[in-house]
Every structure is written in structure tokens, then in C-alpha cells.
Amino acid sequence: MELIAPITGMNDVLPEKAAAWQYVERLARELFAAYGYEELRVPLLEQTALFKRAIGEFTDIVEKEMFTFEDRSGDSLTLRPEATAGIARAAISNGLLHNQRHRFYTMGPMFRGERPQKGRYRQFHQIDAEAYGYAGPDVDAELILLSARLWKRLGITGLTLEINSLGTPESRRVHRAALVEYFSRHESALDADSRRRLGGNPLRILDSKNPALAELILGAPKLADYLDAESQAHFDGLRQRLDDSGVAYTVNPRLVRGLDYYTRTVFEWVTSAWGAQNAVCSGGRYDGLVGQLGGEPTQAVGWALGIERVVLLLEEQGRGVVAQPPHVFFVMVGAAAERLGLRIAEQLRDAHPTLRLEAGLGGGSFKSQFRRADKSGAAVAIVLGDGEAEKGVVALKPLRLGGEQAEVGIAALAGRLGELLELG
Ligand code: ATP
Ligand code: MG
């Protein structure tokens, strides 16, 4: 029969890789708890209009990357390409913004129809942090400090922090006019994408990844020269706090980010390891978004990191994470032994909630089960044959611990295992 292939750019995470994913997610959850960020889970599907309005019509994501389809009643739905729009929508839908402050986080799959390559997939996964109701720059700094602490906890090195300020919509309008003037003068040098954006959102041209445009972009009018005084002070405040905390950064005046909703602070943690897929964690302030979505205008700032890219860094930096082996492999041979063994295993799990016990299910000789026990990496084997079952004992056999094989009465087994494995 013809095999059903997986969808291009959508990957299975096999158990040997999942350990690293769990590690990243667990450390992130610990840090979110430590900083007072609460989990907010939002749907994978939203109305297409949400992303169009939030991310912007003239962005790569909305122009060509969204998985959009009509449901049975003809409504246009889109698989979320990022989390911020959904979180902002949820904050509005649930009335969480009136006179309130919130710090949220979420994690899970995002969908973008990009060309798959190393570190770039069509279903990928983000960890996402957002703060609502804070004017900053204190919270902008805190979000960056949180991410810096995550790299430290994970043991990832070599990431550099780039920051910039996009100012307010007003200061951007002035800058926009200068950009249009500049790029119109060089229109023949632009590629098709950029020419289209010249009319729609010329700031987007600065985000182009086309190397042929690099020099032209370098010479373009800089936002920094058009920044309003308040945005300048906000940006200085952020820099001060990063300096206070000893977090190194570079100011990259060409950092504009690929989404339209940003104002003031934008930043990216980048690696030099992989060419164009260099962003590991990106974010910024989006004070206008909630209002734009019809909510009560609310200041907001956040970031998202790509779990695949973080896991890739862990691997490449030799910080591979291996799954924890079971403490115990339970060898059970014979019909009576298998029935009793299953019961004993449950009793042991009652006695030791942290015990990792793999039962030798599916039958097989002592020899084949010991082979499985060895392969499992377990520290100890419990051995139960029909003879032992009749006597009410098991054999405890150290596999990766010192000591000799010993017979233990079933009633004493939980206590003996607890001592041997130092289970808390
Ligand atoms: P890039 O410049 O690499 O396209 P981006 O600016 O589109 O990234 P964001 O939309 O800010 O990225 O998403 C935040 C993070 O999600 C990125 O820093 C990156 O780690 C990760 N990411 C984005 N797109 C993908 C993808 N297609 N596959 C895997 N990870 C991704
Ligand atoms: Mg992108």
C-alpha cells in the first residue's frame, strides 16, 4: 500500500530529541514562575482577519506564509503564525486589560509556509512571553534579562543581543517619507518584493534578506535620526538598565523586525552559527496593537524564541540532553510471575511516586529480558520467576550499582528499593 508521507517542513520529534525539548520547556517554565509570568493558552486557529490586522498586510508572513483556509461555513481561518496576536485577542476577549497589569507566557506550535531549511520549518515551536499594561522601559529590560538568564541556565553561549527603537507611529511617518524618497530615487535597484513594499510599507524593505540590497539598505535614512524625544528617553532608559545588569548589547539601527505592530523597543538575540536563520529570540514593544484590535489602548511588550533553534544550539554546543533512564527494570518470566509482577509494580509506584520503573512486558526468556534491562539503562533489575512468585520473594540484581544479587521478600521490597536508589 502507498505510504502516507508527512507534510513538508513539519517534523516529528522523536523520543531521543524530546528530552532536550522538555529540558528547554521546563527551564523556561521555572523562570517564568520566578519572574511572575502566568501561562495563558490560546487556540491554534484564529480568524484570518486577526493576523492580517495585527501582523500587517505588507509582511512576509501575511503576504505569503500563512496557512489559511475556509471552514465548512465559509469563514476564513488561519493557523497561528505567531502567538502575540492571539494573546492580545485573548486579553481583549476575556476583559483582562481594564486597569490591570499582566505578565503572560505561552508555548506551542506556530505555522508558516516558508521554504524549509535548517532551523526554518513550516510547523515550528515557540516559547512566548508578553507583558500588558506596563509603559516600560523597566519591563522591556526585565523581559530581556529573563531571556539572558534562560541562556545562562541552559548553558548556551555565543548569542549576541541587538536592540533598536522604532519610535512612535508619528516619528515613523516622518522617517517613512524619507525612506520613500530615498528608495524611489533608487527604484531600479530594488527587487520585486521591495518595489511593492515601497508603496505599502517601505520600512519592510529594511528587513529584506536579499544580499543584493544590503548596501542600498545600509545607506537608507535611519530611524534613529527621526526618533521623538520620549522614545529616545525610553530607549536610553532601556540601555541604562541593561548596562546596570551587565547585559551586553549592540544597537543595530537596521533592526526593524518582520511584523508591523512594533513601537519603540525591538530586539533580537542572534547567533553567527547559521547564516540567514540567525535569530533565536526576537521581540519588542507593541503599544498600538491592542487598540488596533478594538481593545482599550494598552501598552504591551514581549518576545518569542524558537525552540527548534534553541535545541539546535544545545546540540551544536555539545550540551545534548539525554532522557533519564528508568531506575528499575522489572524482569518477569512465567504466567504467574507476570500477573503478580504487574501488581507489585503498582505497589512500588504507590510507595515511591518518583520511581521510574519499566516493566518487562510481552514475555520472553530471562536472557532476553535481561538484555532489555541492560539496554534500558536501569540501575537495578527486579527479577521474578514463577518459582519466586510461589515463595513470595523477588531477586534484586544491581546492574549499574555495586553489590550482589539478593533475595528480598515482597513485603520488604518497597523499603529496600527506596534505600538502594535513595528515592526521596
Ligand atoms: P527570521 O528572521 O529567522 O525569519 P522572524 O523574524 O520571522 O525570524 P519571529 O517572527 O520574530 O521570527 O519569531 C520569533 C522566533 O521564532 C525567531 O527568533 C526564531 O527563533 C523562531 N522562528 C521564526 N520562524 C521560524 C521558522 N520558520 N522555523 C523555526 N523557527 C522559527
Ligand atoms: Mg521570518
Coordinates of C-alpha atoms in Angstrom, one line a residue, residues 101-314:
R101 CA -1.3 44.6 34.5
H102 CA -0.4 41.1 33.4
R103 CA 2.6 39.1 32.6
F104 CA 1.8 36.1 30.4
Y105 CA 3.6 33.3 28.7
T106 CA 2.6 30.6 26.3
M107 CA 4.3 27.8 24.3
G108 CA 3.4 25.6 21.4
P109 CA 3.4 25.2 17.6
M110 CA 3.3 28.0 15.0
F111 CA 2.7 27.6 11.3
R112 CA 4.3 29.4 8.4
G113 CA 4.6 28.3 4.8
E114 CA 8.3 29.1 4.4
R115 CA 11.0 27.3 2.4
P116 CA 12.1 24.6 4.9
Q117 CA 15.8 24.5 5.7
K118 CA 18.0 24.1 8.8
G119 CA 16.3 26.0 11.6
R120 CA 13.3 27.0 9.5
Y121 CA 10.2 24.8 9.3
R122 CA 6.5 25.1 8.5
Q123 CA 5.4 23.9 11.8
F124 CA 7.8 25.2 14.4
H125 CA 7.5 25.9 18.1
Q126 CA 7.9 29.0 20.2
I127 CA 8.1 30.0 23.8
D128 CA 6.5 33.3 24.1
A129 CA 6.4 36.0 26.9
E130 CA 4.2 39.1 26.9
A131 CA 3.6 41.9 29.4
Y132 CA 0.5 44.1 29.3
G133 CA -0.2 47.5 31.0
Y134 CA 3.5 48.4 31.6
A135 CA 4.9 51.6 30.0
G136 CA 8.5 50.4 30.4
P137 CA 11.3 50.6 29.9
D138 CA 11.7 48.6 33.2
V139 CA 9.6 45.7 31.9
D140 CA 11.4 45.8 28.5
A141 CA 14.6 45.3 30.4
E142 CA 13.1 42.6 32.6
L143 CA 12.0 40.6 29.6
I144 CA 15.5 40.8 28.1
L145 CA 17.0 39.8 31.5
L146 CA 14.7 36.8 31.7
S147 CA 15.8 35.6 28.3
A148 CA 19.5 36.2 29.2
R149 CA 19.0 34.2 32.3
L150 CA 17.5 31.4 30.2
W151 CA 20.6 31.2 28.0
K152 CA 22.7 31.1 31.2
R153 CA 20.6 28.3 32.8
L154 CA 20.7 26.3 29.5
G155 CA 24.5 26.8 29.2
I156 CA 24.1 28.4 25.7
T157 CA 26.9 30.8 24.8
G158 CA 27.7 32.9 21.8
L159 CA 24.4 34.8 21.5
T160 CA 24.5 38.5 21.0
L161 CA 21.8 40.9 21.8
E162 CA 20.8 43.6 19.2
I163 CA 18.4 46.3 20.2
N164 CA 16.8 49.3 18.4
S165 CA 14.0 51.7 18.9
L166 CA 11.3 52.1 16.2
G167 CA 9.9 55.2 17.9
T168 CA 6.2 56.1 17.7
P169 CA 3.9 55.9 14.7
E170 CA 4.3 59.7 14.3
S171 CA 8.1 59.6 14.2
R172 CA 7.9 56.7 11.9
R173 CA 5.7 58.6 9.5
V174 CA 8.4 61.2 9.1
H175 CA 11.0 58.5 8.6
R176 CA 8.7 56.8 6.2
A177 CA 8.6 59.8 3.9
A178 CA 12.4 60.0 3.9
L179 CA 12.6 56.3 3.1
V180 CA 10.1 56.6 0.2
E181 CA 12.1 59.5 -1.1
Y182 CA 15.4 57.5 -0.8
F183 CA 14.2 54.2 -2.3
S184 CA 12.2 55.9 -5.1
R185 CA 15.5 57.5 -6.2
H186 CA 17.0 54.0 -6.3
E187 CA 13.9 52.2 -7.5
S188 CA 15.7 50.4 -10.4
A189 CA 18.0 48.7 -7.9
L190 CA 15.1 47.3 -5.8
D191 CA 13.8 43.7 -6.2
A192 CA 10.1 43.0 -6.9
D193 CA 9.2 42.5 -3.2
S194 CA 10.8 45.8 -2.2
R195 CA 9.2 47.7 -5.0
R196 CA 5.8 46.5 -3.9
R197 CA 6.6 47.5 -0.3
L198 CA 7.7 50.9 -1.4
G199 CA 4.0 51.8 -1.8
G200 CA 2.7 49.8 1.1
N201 CA 5.2 49.7 3.9
P202 CA 8.7 50.9 3.0
L203 CA 10.1 50.1 6.5
R204 CA 9.7 46.5 5.5
I205 CA 12.4 47.0 2.8
L206 CA 14.9 47.4 5.6
D207 CA 14.0 43.9 6.8
S208 CA 14.8 42.3 3.3
K209 CA 17.2 39.3 3.4
N210 CA 18.2 39.9 -0.2
P211 CA 22.0 40.3 -0.1
A212 CA 21.9 42.4 -3.3
L213 CA 20.1 45.1 -1.4
A214 CA 22.4 45.1 1.6
E215 CA 24.4 48.1 0.5
L216 CA 21.4 50.2 -0.6
I217 CA 19.8 49.5 2.8
L218 CA 22.9 50.5 4.6
G219 CA 22.7 53.9 3.1
A220 CA 19.0 54.4 3.8
P221 CA 17.8 57.1 6.2
K222 CA 18.0 55.8 9.8
L223 CA 15.1 55.7 12.1
A224 CA 17.4 56.8 14.9
D225 CA 17.7 60.2 13.3
Y226 CA 13.9 60.7 13.4
L227 CA 13.2 59.4 16.9
D228 CA 11.0 61.6 19.1
A229 CA 12.3 62.8 22.4
E230 CA 10.1 60.5 24.5
S231 CA 11.1 57.4 22.5
Q232 CA 14.7 58.5 22.8
A233 CA 14.4 58.7 26.6
H234 CA 12.6 55.3 26.7
F235 CA 15.4 53.8 24.7
D236 CA 18.1 55.4 26.9
G237 CA 16.3 54.0 29.9
L238 CA 16.4 50.5 28.5
R239 CA 20.1 50.9 27.7
Q240 CA 20.8 52.1 31.2
R241 CA 19.0 49.1 32.8
L242 CA 20.9 46.7 30.6
D243 CA 24.1 48.4 31.5
D244 CA 23.2 48.2 35.2
S245 CA 22.7 44.5 34.9
G246 CA 25.8 43.9 32.9
V247 CA 23.9 42.6 29.8
A248 CA 26.0 43.4 26.7
Y249 CA 24.2 44.6 23.6
T250 CA 24.8 46.3 20.3
V251 CA 22.5 49.0 18.9
N252 CA 21.5 47.9 15.4
P253 CA 19.8 50.8 13.6
R254 CA 18.6 48.5 10.8
L255 CA 16.8 46.1 13.1
V256 CA 13.1 46.6 12.2
R257 CA 11.6 43.1 12.7
G258 CA 9.2 41.4 10.4
L259 CA 5.9 42.4 11.9
D260 CA 4.1 45.7 11.7
Y261 CA 2.9 46.1 15.3
Y262 CA 6.1 47.2 16.9
T263 CA 6.7 50.6 18.5
R264 CA 9.8 51.8 20.4
T265 CA 11.9 48.8 21.7
V266 CA 12.8 46.0 19.4
F267 CA 15.4 43.4 20.0
E268 CA 16.9 40.1 18.8
W269 CA 19.2 37.5 20.2
V270 CA 21.3 36.3 17.3
T271 CA 23.8 33.6 16.6
S272 CA 26.5 33.8 13.9
A273 CA 26.3 30.0 13.5
W274 CA 23.8 29.6 10.7
G275 CA 23.7 32.3 8.1
A276 CA 20.2 33.7 7.5
Q277 CA 18.5 31.8 10.3
N278 CA 20.3 33.8 12.8
A279 CA 17.5 34.9 15.1
V280 CA 17.0 32.7 18.2
C281 CA 14.7 35.0 20.2
S282 CA 13.0 38.2 19.0
G283 CA 10.7 40.7 20.4
G284 CA 9.7 44.2 21.1
R285 CA 7.1 46.7 22.3
Y286 CA 3.7 47.0 20.6
D287 CA 1.8 49.7 22.4
G288 CA -0.6 50.2 19.4
L289 CA -1.7 46.7 18.8
V290 CA -4.5 46.2 21.4
G291 CA -6.1 49.5 20.3
Q292 CA -5.8 48.4 16.7
L293 CA -7.7 45.2 17.5
G294 CA -10.5 47.2 19.0
G295 CA -9.4 46.9 22.7
E296 CA -8.8 49.6 25.2
P297 CA -5.4 51.0 24.3
T298 CA -2.8 49.1 26.4
Q299 CA 0.9 49.2 26.5
A300 CA 2.5 45.9 25.7
V301 CA 5.9 44.2 25.1
G302 CA 7.0 40.7 24.5
W303 CA 9.3 38.2 22.9
A304 CA 9.3 34.8 21.2
L305 CA 12.0 32.2 21.0
G306 CA 12.2 29.3 18.5
I307 CA 12.5 26.0 20.4
E308 CA 14.0 24.2 17.4
R309 CA 16.8 26.8 17.1
V310 CA 17.5 26.6 20.9
V311 CA 17.6 22.8 20.8
L312 CA 20.0 23.1 17.7
L313 CA 22.3 25.4 19.7
L314 CA 22.3 22.9 22.7

